[in-house]
CSV table of C-alpha atoms in Angstrom, one decimal:
chain,number,residue,atom,x,y,z
A,1,UNK,CA,19.8,21.4,2.0
A,2,UNK,CA,18.8,22.3,-1.3
A,3,UNK,CA,20.7,21.5,-4.3
A,4,UNK,CA,20.3,21.8,-8.1
A,5,UNK,CA,18.8,19.1,-10.3
A,6,UNK,CA,20.4,17.7,-13.4
A,7,UNK,CA,18.5,14.3,-13.3
A,8,UNK,CA,18.0,13.2,-17.0
A,9,UNK,CA,14.3,12.3,-16.4
A,10,UNK,CA,13.5,15.7,-14.9
A,11,UNK,CA,15.0,17.3,-18.1
A,12,UNK,CA,12.7,15.0,-20.3
A,13,UNK,CA,9.8,16.5,-18.2
A,14,UNK,CA,10.9,20.1,-19.3
A,15,UNK,CA,11.0,18.8,-23.1
A,16,UNK,CA,7.4,17.3,-22.7
A,17,UNK,CA,6.2,20.5,-21.4
A,18,UNK,CA,6.4,22.0,-17.8
A,19,UNK,CA,3.0,23.1,-16.4
A,20,UNK,CA,4.7,25.6,-14.3
A,21,UNK,CA,6.6,27.3,-17.3
A,22,UNK,CA,9.8,27.0,-15.5
A,23,UNK,CA,13.1,25.2,-16.9
A,24,UNK,CA,13.3,21.9,-14.7
A,25,UNK,CA,17.0,22.0,-14.7
A,26,UNK,CA,16.8,25.4,-12.9
A,27,UNK,CA,14.6,23.8,-10.1
A,28,UNK,CA,16.1,23.0,-6.7
A,29,UNK,CA,15.5,19.6,-5.3
A,30,UNK,CA,16.2,17.4,-2.4
A,31,UNK,CA,19.3,15.1,-2.5
A,32,UNK,CA,18.5,11.3,-3.1
A,33,UNK,CA,20.0,9.4,-0.3
A,34,UNK,CA,21.7,6.8,-2.6
A,35,UNK,CA,21.5,8.1,-6.1
A,36,UNK,CA,23.0,5.0,-7.8
A,37,UNK,CA,20.7,2.7,-5.9
A,38,UNK,CA,18.9,0.2,-8.2
A,39,UNK,CA,15.7,-1.4,-8.1
A,40,UNK,CA,17.2,-5.0,-8.0
A,41,UNK,CA,19.5,-3.5,-5.0
A,42,UNK,CA,16.3,-2.5,-3.0
A,43,UNK,CA,14.5,-5.7,-3.6
A,44,UNK,CA,17.5,-7.7,-2.4
A,45,UNK,CA,17.6,-5.5,1.0
A,46,UNK,CA,14.0,-6.6,1.5
A,47,UNK,CA,15.0,-10.2,0.9
A,48,UNK,CA,18.1,-9.8,3.4
A,49,UNK,CA,15.7,-8.6,6.2
A,50,UNK,CA,13.4,-11.4,6.1
A,51,UNK,CA,15.2,-13.5,8.8
A,52,UNK,CA,15.1,-10.5,11.1
A,53,UNK,CA,11.4,-9.8,10.6
A,54,UNK,CA,10.8,-13.5,11.2
A,55,UNK,CA,12.3,-13.3,14.5
A,56,UNK,CA,10.6,-10.0,15.4
A,57,UNK,CA,7.0,-11.3,14.6
A,58,UNK,CA,6.1,-11.8,18.4
A,59,UNK,CA,7.4,-8.5,19.4
A,60,UNK,CA,5.7,-6.9,16.5
A,61,UNK,CA,2.3,-8.2,17.8
A,62,UNK,CA,3.1,-7.2,21.2
A,63,UNK,CA,3.7,-3.6,20.6
A,64,UNK,CA,0.8,-3.4,18.0
A,65,UNK,CA,3.2,-2.0,15.4
A,66,UNK,CA,6.6,-2.9,14.2
A,67,UNK,CA,9.5,-2.0,16.5
A,68,UNK,CA,11.6,1.1,16.1
A,69,UNK,CA,14.7,-1.1,15.0
A,70,UNK,CA,12.5,-2.1,12.0
A,71,UNK,CA,11.8,1.5,11.3
A,72,UNK,CA,15.5,2.2,11.5
A,73,UNK,CA,16.1,-0.7,9.1
A,74,UNK,CA,13.5,0.9,6.5
A,75,UNK,CA,14.7,4.3,6.8
A,76,UNK,CA,18.3,3.0,5.9
A,77,UNK,CA,17.1,0.7,3.1
A,78,UNK,CA,15.0,3.4,1.4
A,79,UNK,CA,11.8,1.3,1.5
A,80,UNK,CA,9.8,4.4,2.2
A,81,UNK,CA,11.0,6.3,-0.5
A,82,UNK,CA,10.4,3.8,-3.3
A,83,UNK,CA,7.7,5.5,-5.1
A,84,UNK,CA,8.7,9.1,-4.0
A,85,UNK,CA,9.6,11.5,-6.8
A,86,UNK,CA,13.4,12.1,-7.1
A,87,UNK,CA,12.9,15.8,-7.4
A,88,UNK,CA,12.0,15.3,-3.7
A,89,UNK,CA,14.6,12.9,-2.4
A,90,UNK,CA,12.9,9.6,-3.5
A,91,UNK,CA,13.9,6.8,-5.9
A,92,UNK,CA,10.8,7.0,-8.0
A,93,UNK,CA,11.0,3.3,-8.9
A,94,UNK,CA,8.0,1.5,-10.5
A,95,UNK,CA,5.1,-0.2,-9.2
A,96,UNK,CA,6.6,-3.7,-9.9
A,97,UNK,CA,9.5,-3.0,-7.7
A,98,UNK,CA,7.3,-1.6,-4.9
A,99,UNK,CA,5.1,-4.6,-4.8
A,100,UNK,CA,8.1,-7.0,-4.8
A,101,UNK,CA,9.4,-5.2,-1.8
A,102,UNK,CA,5.9,-5.5,0.0
A,103,UNK,CA,6.0,-9.4,-0.9
A,104,UNK,CA,9.3,-9.8,0.6
A,105,UNK,CA,8.8,-7.8,3.8
A,106,UNK,CA,5.4,-9.5,4.2
A,107,UNK,CA,7.1,-12.9,3.9
A,108,UNK,CA,9.3,-11.9,6.8
A,109,UNK,CA,6.4,-10.6,9.0
A,110,UNK,CA,2.9,-9.9,7.4
A,111,UNK,CA,1.8,-7.3,10.0
A,112,UNK,CA,5.2,-5.5,9.1
A,113,UNK,CA,4.7,-5.9,5.3
A,114,UNK,CA,0.8,-4.5,5.7
A,115,UNK,CA,2.1,-1.3,7.6
A,116,UNK,CA,5.1,-0.9,5.1
A,117,UNK,CA,3.1,-1.0,2.0
A,118,UNK,CA,0.2,1.4,3.5
A,119,UNK,CA,2.5,4.0,4.9
A,120,UNK,CA,4.8,4.4,1.9
A,121,UNK,CA,2.3,4.1,-0.7
A,122,UNK,CA,0.0,7.2,-0.6
A,123,UNK,CA,3.0,9.4,-1.7
A,124,UNK,CA,2.0,8.2,-5.1
A,125,UNK,CA,-1.5,10.0,-5.0
A,126,UNK,CA,0.0,12.9,-3.3
A,127,UNK,CA,2.9,13.4,-5.8
A,128,UNK,CA,0.0,12.9,-8.9
A,129,UNK,CA,-2.7,15.2,-7.7
A,130,UNK,CA,-0.8,18.3,-6.4
A,131,UNK,CA,1.2,20.9,-7.9
A,132,UNK,CA,4.8,21.8,-7.5
A,133,UNK,CA,4.3,24.5,-4.8
A,134,UNK,CA,2.3,22.3,-2.6
A,135,UNK,CA,4.6,19.4,-3.0
A,136,UNK,CA,7.8,21.7,-2.3
A,137,UNK,CA,6.0,22.7,1.0
A,138,UNK,CA,5.1,19.3,1.9
A,139,UNK,CA,8.2,17.4,1.3
A,140,UNK,CA,10.0,20.1,3.3
A,141,UNK,CA,13.7,20.2,3.7
A,142,UNK,CA,14.4,16.5,4.2
A,143,UNK,CA,11.8,14.7,2.1
A,144,UNK,CA,10.3,12.7,4.8
A,145,UNK,CA,7.0,11.6,3.8
A,146,UNK,CA,5.1,8.5,5.2
A,147,UNK,CA,1.3,8.9,5.2
A,148,UNK,CA,-1.3,6.7,6.5
A,149,UNK,CA,-4.8,6.8,5.1
A,150,UNK,CA,-8.4,5.4,4.9
A,151,UNK,CA,-10.8,4.9,2.3
A,152,UNK,CA,-13.7,6.1,4.2
A,153,UNK,CA,-14.7,9.9,4.4
A,154,UNK,CA,-15.2,11.0,7.9
A,155,UNK,CA,-16.7,14.2,9.2
A,156,UNK,CA,-17.2,17.5,7.3
A,157,UNK,CA,-14.6,20.2,6.2
A,158,UNK,CA,-15.9,23.5,7.4
A,159,UNK,CA,-14.4,26.5,5.5
A,160,UNK,CA,-13.2,29.3,8.0
A,161,UNK,CA,-13.4,32.0,5.4
A,162,UNK,CA,-9.8,32.6,5.7
A,163,UNK,CA,-8.6,30.1,3.0
A,164,UNK,CA,-8.6,27.1,5.5
A,165,UNK,CA,-10.9,24.1,6.3
A,166,UNK,CA,-11.4,23.1,9.8
A,167,UNK,CA,-11.4,19.3,10.2
A,168,UNK,CA,-12.8,17.3,13.2
A,169,UNK,CA,-13.1,13.7,13.4
A,170,UNK,CA,-11.5,10.2,14.2
A,171,UNK,CA,-10.3,8.2,11.2
A,172,UNK,CA,-10.0,4.6,12.0
A,173,UNK,CA,-7.9,1.8,10.4
A,174,UNK,CA,-5.2,4.2,9.6
A,175,UNK,CA,-2.5,1.6,9.0
A,176,UNK,CA,1.0,2.7,9.7
A,177,UNK,CA,-0.1,5.8,11.5
A,178,UNK,CA,2.4,5.5,14.4
A,179,UNK,CA,5.4,6.0,12.0
A,180,UNK,CA,3.6,8.5,9.5
A,181,UNK,CA,4.8,12.0,8.9
A,182,UNK,CA,1.5,13.0,7.3
A,183,UNK,CA,-2.2,11.8,6.8
A,184,UNK,CA,-3.9,11.6,3.6
A,185,UNK,CA,-7.5,11.7,4.5
A,186,UNK,CA,-10.8,12.2,3.1
A,187,UNK,CA,-13.8,13.9,4.3
A,188,UNK,CA,-16.9,15.8,2.9
A,189,UNK,CA,-17.4,19.3,2.3
A,190,UNK,CA,-19.9,21.2,4.7
A,191,UNK,CA,-23.2,22.1,3.3
A,192,UNK,CA,-23.7,25.5,2.2
A,193,UNK,CA,-26.6,26.0,4.4
A,194,UNK,CA,-27.8,24.2,7.6
A,195,UNK,CA,-30.2,21.4,6.8
A,196,UNK,CA,-28.7,20.5,3.3
A,197,UNK,CA,-26.8,17.2,3.0
A,198,UNK,CA,-22.9,17.3,3.2
A,199,UNK,CA,-21.1,18.4,0.0
A,200,UNK,CA,-18.8,16.2,-2.5
A,201,UNK,CA,-15.6,14.4,-1.1
A,202,UNK,CA,-12.4,16.2,-0.2
A,203,UNK,CA,-9.3,14.7,-0.3
A,204,UNK,CA,-6.6,16.3,2.2
A,205,UNK,CA,-3.1,16.0,3.3
A,206,UNK,CA,-2.6,17.0,6.9
A,207,UNK,CA,0.9,17.4,8.4
A,208,UNK,CA,1.9,15.2,11.6
A,209,UNK,CA,1.5,18.3,13.9
A,210,UNK,CA,-2.5,18.4,13.2
A,211,UNK,CA,-3.4,15.1,14.6
A,212,UNK,CA,-2.8,12.4,17.1
A,213,UNK,CA,-2.4,8.6,17.1
A,214,UNK,CA,-5.3,6.8,19.1
A,215,UNK,CA,-4.3,3.8,21.3
A,216,UNK,CA,-6.9,1.7,19.9
A,217,UNK,CA,-5.2,-0.9,17.9
A,218,UNK,CA,-5.8,-4.2,19.9
A,219,UNK,CA,-8.0,-7.1,20.3
A,220,UNK,CA,-7.9,-7.9,16.5
A,221,UNK,CA,-7.7,-11.4,15.2
A,222,UNK,CA,-4.8,-10.9,12.9
A,223,UNK,CA,-2.6,-8.0,11.6
A,224,UNK,CA,-2.0,-7.3,15.4
A,225,UNK,CA,1.2,-5.4,14.6
A,226,UNK,CA,0.3,-3.4,11.7
A,227,UNK,CA,-0.4,-0.2,13.7
A,228,UNK,CA,-3.7,0.2,12.2
A,229,UNK,CA,-4.6,2.8,14.8
A,230,UNK,CA,-7.1,5.7,14.4
A,231,UNK,CA,-5.9,9.1,14.0
A,232,UNK,CA,-7.7,11.9,15.8
A,233,UNK,CA,-8.2,15.5,14.2
A,234,UNK,CA,-9.4,17.9,16.9
A,235,UNK,CA,-10.6,21.0,15.0
A,236,UNK,CA,-7.3,21.5,13.2
A,237,UNK,CA,-7.2,24.1,10.4
A,238,UNK,CA,-6.0,23.0,7.2
A,239,UNK,CA,-4.9,25.3,4.1
A,240,UNK,CA,-7.2,24.9,1.4
A,241,UNK,CA,-4.1,24.3,-0.9
A,242,UNK,CA,-3.5,21.0,1.0
A,243,UNK,CA,-7.0,19.9,-0.2
A,244,UNK,CA,-8.1,18.5,-3.6
A,245,UNK,CA,-12.0,17.9,-4.4
A,246,UNK,CA,-11.7,14.1,-5.3
A,247,UNK,CA,-12.3,10.7,-4.1
A,248,UNK,CA,-9.3,8.3,-3.8
A,249,UNK,CA,-11.5,5.5,-5.5
A,250,UNK,CA,-12.2,8.2,-8.4
A,251,UNK,CA,-9.2,10.3,-9.2
A,252,UNK,CA,-9.2,12.6,-12.2
A,253,UNK,CA,-6.2,11.4,-14.2
A,254,UNK,CA,-7.3,11.3,-17.9
A,255,UNK,CA,-4.6,12.9,-20.2
A,256,UNK,CA,-2.1,13.4,-17.3
A,257,UNK,CA,-1.9,15.0,-13.9
A,258,UNK,CA,0.0,18.0,-12.3
A,259,UNK,CA,2.3,15.3,-10.9
A,260,UNK,CA,3.0,13.4,-14.1
A,261,UNK,CA,3.7,16.7,-15.8
A,262,UNK,CA,6.1,18.1,-13.0
A,263,UNK,CA,8.0,14.8,-12.6
A,264,UNK,CA,7.9,13.8,-16.3
A,265,UNK,CA,7.0,10.3,-15.2
A,266,UNK,CA,3.5,8.9,-16.3
A,267,UNK,CA,3.5,6.6,-13.2
A,268,UNK,CA,2.0,9.7,-11.6
A,269,UNK,CA,-0.9,9.5,-13.8
A,270,UNK,CA,-2.6,6.5,-12.5
A,271,UNK,CA,-5.8,5.8,-10.8
A,272,UNK,CA,-5.8,4.6,-7.1
A,273,UNK,CA,-8.5,1.9,-6.6
A,274,UNK,CA,-6.5,-0.8,-8.5
A,275,UNK,CA,-3.1,0.4,-7.1
A,276,UNK,CA,-4.7,-0.4,-3.7
A,277,UNK,CA,-5.6,-3.7,-4.6
A,278,UNK,CA,-2.2,-4.5,-5.8
A,279,UNK,CA,-0.7,-3.5,-2.5
A,280,UNK,CA,-3.0,-5.8,-0.7
A,281,UNK,CA,-2.4,-8.7,-3.1
A,282,UNK,CA,1.4,-8.1,-2.6
A,283,UNK,CA,0.7,-8.5,1.1
A,284,UNK,CA,-1.3,-11.6,0.7
A,285,UNK,CA,1.2,-13.4,-1.9
A,286,UNK,CA,4.1,-12.7,0.8
A,287,UNK,CA,1.9,-14.0,3.7
A,288,UNK,CA,1.3,-17.3,1.8
A,289,UNK,CA,4.8,-17.6,0.8
A,290,UNK,CA,5.5,-17.2,4.7
A,291,UNK,CA,3.0,-19.9,5.3
A,292,UNK,CA,4.8,-22.1,2.7
A,293,UNK,CA,8.2,-21.5,4.2
A,294,UNK,CA,6.8,-22.6,7.8
A,295,UNK,CA,5.1,-25.5,6.1
A,296,UNK,CA,8.2,-26.8,4.7
A,297,UNK,CA,9.9,-26.5,8.1
A,298,UNK,CA,6.8,-28.4,9.7
A,299,UNK,CA,6.9,-31.5,7.7
A,300,UNK,CA,10.7,-31.6,7.5
A,301,UNK,CA,10.7,-31.7,11.2
A,302,UNK,CA,7.7,-33.6,12.2
A,303,UNK,CA,8.7,-37.4,12.7
A,304,UNK,CA,6.1,-40.1,11.5
A,305,UNK,CA,4.3,-41.6,14.7
A,306,UNK,CA,4.7,-45.2,13.3
A,307,UNK,CA,8.3,-44.7,11.8
A,308,UNK,CA,10.2,-42.2,13.9
A,309,UNK,CA,13.1,-42.3,11.6
A,310,UNK,CA,11.2,-40.6,8.6
A,311,UNK,CA,9.5,-37.5,8.4
A,312,UNK,CA,6.3,-36.1,6.8
A,313,UNK,CA,8.4,-34.4,4.1
A,314,UNK,CA,8.9,-37.7,2.8
A,315,UNK,CA,5.4,-38.6,2.3
A,316,UNK,CA,3.8,-38.1,-1.2
A,317,UNK,CA,0.7,-36.4,0.4
A,318,UNK,CA,2.6,-33.6,2.1
A,319,UNK,CA,4.8,-33.2,-0.9
A,320,UNK,CA,1.7,-32.8,-3.0
A,321,UNK,CA,0.2,-30.5,-0.7
A,322,UNK,CA,3.2,-28.2,-0.4
A,323,UNK,CA,3.5,-28.4,-4.6
A,324,UNK,CA,-0.3,-27.3,-5.0
A,325,UNK,CA,0.2,-24.3,-2.5
A,326,UNK,CA,3.4,-23.3,-4.3
A,327,UNK,CA,1.6,-23.4,-7.8
A,328,UNK,CA,-1.2,-21.1,-6.4
A,329,UNK,CA,1.2,-18.8,-4.8
A,330,UNK,CA,3.3,-18.4,-7.9
A,331,UNK,CA,0.3,-17.9,-10.1
A,332,UNK,CA,-1.0,-15.3,-7.8
A,333,UNK,CA,2.4,-13.6,-7.8
A,334,UNK,CA,2.9,-13.8,-11.7
A,335,UNK,CA,-0.7,-12.3,-11.9
A,336,UNK,CA,0.4,-9.6,-9.3
A,337,UNK,CA,3.5,-8.5,-11.2
A,338,UNK,CA,1.8,-8.8,-14.8
A,339,UNK,CA,-0.8,-6.5,-13.5
A,340,UNK,CA,1.6,-4.1,-12.0
A,341,UNK,CA,3.4,-3.9,-15.4
A,342,UNK,CA,0.1,-3.3,-17.1
A,343,UNK,CA,-0.7,-0.7,-14.7
A,344,UNK,CA,2.5,1.1,-15.9
A,345,UNK,CA,1.8,0.8,-19.4
A,346,UNK,CA,-1.7,2.2,-19.1
A,347,UNK,CA,-0.4,5.2,-17.1
A,348,UNK,CA,2.2,5.8,-20.0
A,349,UNK,CA,-0.6,5.7,-22.7
A,350,UNK,CA,-2.8,7.8,-20.4
A,351,UNK,CA,0.0,10.5,-19.9
A,352,UNK,CA,1.0,10.5,-23.5
A,353,UNK,CA,-2.4,10.9,-24.9
A,354,UNK,CA,-2.7,7.8,-26.5
A,355,UNK,CA,-5.7,6.3,-24.6
A,356,UNK,CA,-7.1,7.5,-21.1
A,357,UNK,CA,-6.8,5.7,-18.0
A,358,UNK,CA,-10.6,5.0,-17.5
A,359,UNK,CA,-12.7,3.7,-14.7
A,360,UNK,CA,-13.1,0.6,-16.5
A,361,UNK,CA,-9.3,-0.2,-16.9
A,362,UNK,CA,-9.0,0.6,-13.3
A,363,UNK,CA,-11.8,-2.0,-12.3
A,364,UNK,CA,-10.3,-4.7,-14.7
A,365,UNK,CA,-6.7,-4.1,-13.0
A,366,UNK,CA,-8.3,-4.3,-9.8
A,367,UNK,CA,-9.9,-7.5,-10.3
A,368,UNK,CA,-6.7,-9.1,-11.4
A,369,UNK,CA,-4.9,-7.9,-8.3
A,370,UNK,CA,-7.9,-8.9,-6.1
A,371,UNK,CA,-7.9,-12.6,-7.7
A,372,UNK,CA,-4.3,-12.9,-6.9
A,373,UNK,CA,-4.8,-12.2,-3.4
A,374,UNK,CA,-7.7,-14.8,-3.4
A,375,UNK,CA,-5.5,-17.3,-4.8
A,376,UNK,CA,-2.9,-16.8,-2.1
A,377,UNK,CA,-5.6,-17.1,0.4
A,378,UNK,CA,-6.8,-20.3,-1.1
A,379,UNK,CA,-3.2,-21.8,-0.9
A,380,UNK,CA,-2.8,-20.4,2.8
A,381,UNK,CA,-6.1,-21.4,4.1
A,382,UNK,CA,-7.5,-24.6,2.0
A,383,UNK,CA,-4.1,-26.4,1.9
A,384,UNK,CA,-1.2,-25.1,4.1
A,385,UNK,CA,-3.0,-24.4,7.3
A,386,UNK,CA,-5.6,-27.1,7.0
A,387,UNK,CA,-2.9,-29.7,6.5
A,388,UNK,CA,-0.2,-28.6,9.1
A,389,UNK,CA,-1.6,-30.1,11.9
A,390,UNK,CA,-3.7,-28.7,15.0
A,391,UNK,CA,-0.6,-28.2,17.1
A,392,UNK,CA,0.3,-25.2,14.6
A,393,UNK,CA,-3.1,-23.5,15.3
A,394,UNK,CA,-2.1,-22.8,18.9
A,395,UNK,CA,-1.1,-19.4,20.2
A,396,UNK,CA,2.4,-18.4,19.4
A,397,UNK,CA,2.4,-20.7,16.3
A,398,UNK,CA,3.6,-18.8,13.0
A,399,UNK,CA,1.1,-20.7,11.1
A,400,UNK,CA,-1.7,-19.6,13.1
A,401,UNK,CA,-0.3,-16.2,12.8
A,402,UNK,CA,-0.4,-16.3,9.2
A,403,UNK,CA,-3.9,-17.9,8.9
A,404,UNK,CA,-5.2,-14.9,11.4
A,405,UNK,CA,-3.5,-12.3,9.2
A,406,UNK,CA,-4.9,-13.7,6.0
A,407,UNK,CA,-8.4,-14.0,7.6
A,408,UNK,CA,-8.1,-10.2,8.4
A,409,UNK,CA,-7.4,-9.5,4.9
A,410,UNK,CA,-10.6,-11.1,4.0
A,411,UNK,CA,-12.5,-8.8,6.3
A,412,UNK,CA,-11.1,-5.6,4.7
A,413,UNK,CA,-13.1,-3.5,2.5
A,414,UNK,CA,-11.3,-4.2,-0.7
A,415,UNK,CA,-11.4,-8.1,-1.0
A,416,UNK,CA,-15.4,-7.5,-0.3
A,417,UNK,CA,-15.5,-5.5,-3.4
A,418,UNK,CA,-15.3,-8.7,-5.6
A,419,UNK,CA,-18.9,-8.8,-6.5
A,420,UNK,CA,-19.6,-5.3,-7.5
A,421,UNK,CA,-16.3,-5.1,-9.5
A,422,UNK,CA,-17.3,-8.2,-11.3
A,423,UNK,CA,-20.6,-6.7,-12.0
A,424,UNK,CA,-19.3,-3.6,-13.2
A,425,UNK,CA,-16.7,-5.2,-15.7
A,426,UNK,CA,-19.3,-7.5,-17.1
A,427,UNK,CA,-21.6,-4.5,-17.4
A,428,UNK,CA,-18.8,-2.4,-19.3
A,429,UNK,CA,-18.2,-5.7,-21.6
A,430,UNK,CA,-21.8,-5.6,-22.9
A,431,UNK,CA,-21.9,-1.9,-23.4
A,432,UNK,CA,-24.1,-0.9,-20.1
A,433,UNK,CA,-23.4,1.6,-17.8
A,434,UNK,CA,-21.6,0.7,-14.9
A,435,UNK,CA,-20.4,3.7,-12.9
A,436,UNK,CA,-23.6,3.9,-10.9
A,437,UNK,CA,-22.6,0.6,-9.1
A,438,UNK,CA,-20.9,1.2,-6.0
A,439,UNK,CA,-17.8,-0.4,-4.8
A,440,UNK,CA,-18.3,0.7,-1.3
A,441,UNK,CA,-21.6,1.2,0.5
């Protein structure tokens, strides 16, 4: 049911200038499930769920997605609405809180943390790029918006001459697809005449009725429970108003966006590439913490062969291994949260007109997030997994699962952007062109 909005933040949007020429206080909006919920309370809920998620790890891998009970837990906790605008029933919390939730959920179950992050993140881009009419339509009467996505463009969008595009194709690695209500995808515009190459990138939002989930997420090394299925769009007609001519890796946000003006929140005026790297870094930090938790349990419960009355936890070497790993993970977490705060500040300066959110800034923040993920992996792989003992590399062992999940993260496209990112940052620093250096080939 729609009710009138009186939220102070939205009133500030009107004072800042409303793109639609409409008084914000006169708008209708969706009720927020828990209007008084704080960011600290949301993070506390994620921490409280860790033991439950730990026990559900094996079931999550068996199902290839987190179980329905976990989905219900997330709905009740409000995790899916962390970044969603308050105007449409969300909590509109900042990136630091979102990343903290992902860290804690990943610490309970990495596959679940990965899926939650990727299915609840793309509301940020949708709420940034599209105007009020489209957002009101898409969020609907209940504000349910969970959207899988993938960075690669698939197929071509063929205009039908009646204000729609016809989409056809299979979009792989769509993490969180089983619980998604929408799909935020990318395709290419069809060429104007036969024989010409495809046109530029087109971003689209497709409702659940326009696509199906393909049962193809199995046989992977890690992240077996992340629900990273393909989605199939079989010649569906998508209204042109649900499309936007842009690439997720290079969003037009300089000076603010329709969303930042509509919601009066500069968070909706940020680039996406660095934000996505922050998501994966959050997952990796949480996974490394999970491995450290398991390692502490392993050494505390492993008697010495030559002195069964003592455990490995009492040996200086194992104490040192755990301490070194925790130092790396804590450093990665500090970098993650510091860069998240910086991201919010860069968004603020962009929306206020003080300084644009440039591609160079996006690259710099992305590199910080990526480095945080690498540090967490070093702790997991080079220290914790290596010294835990071969019995913990067996099937069913949590340490093996964490290793597999972290190794699968390394094969993702984002960590493999490290070299081109470094080249772009170095080129920018010495005043040379860099935007021609592709991040993805």
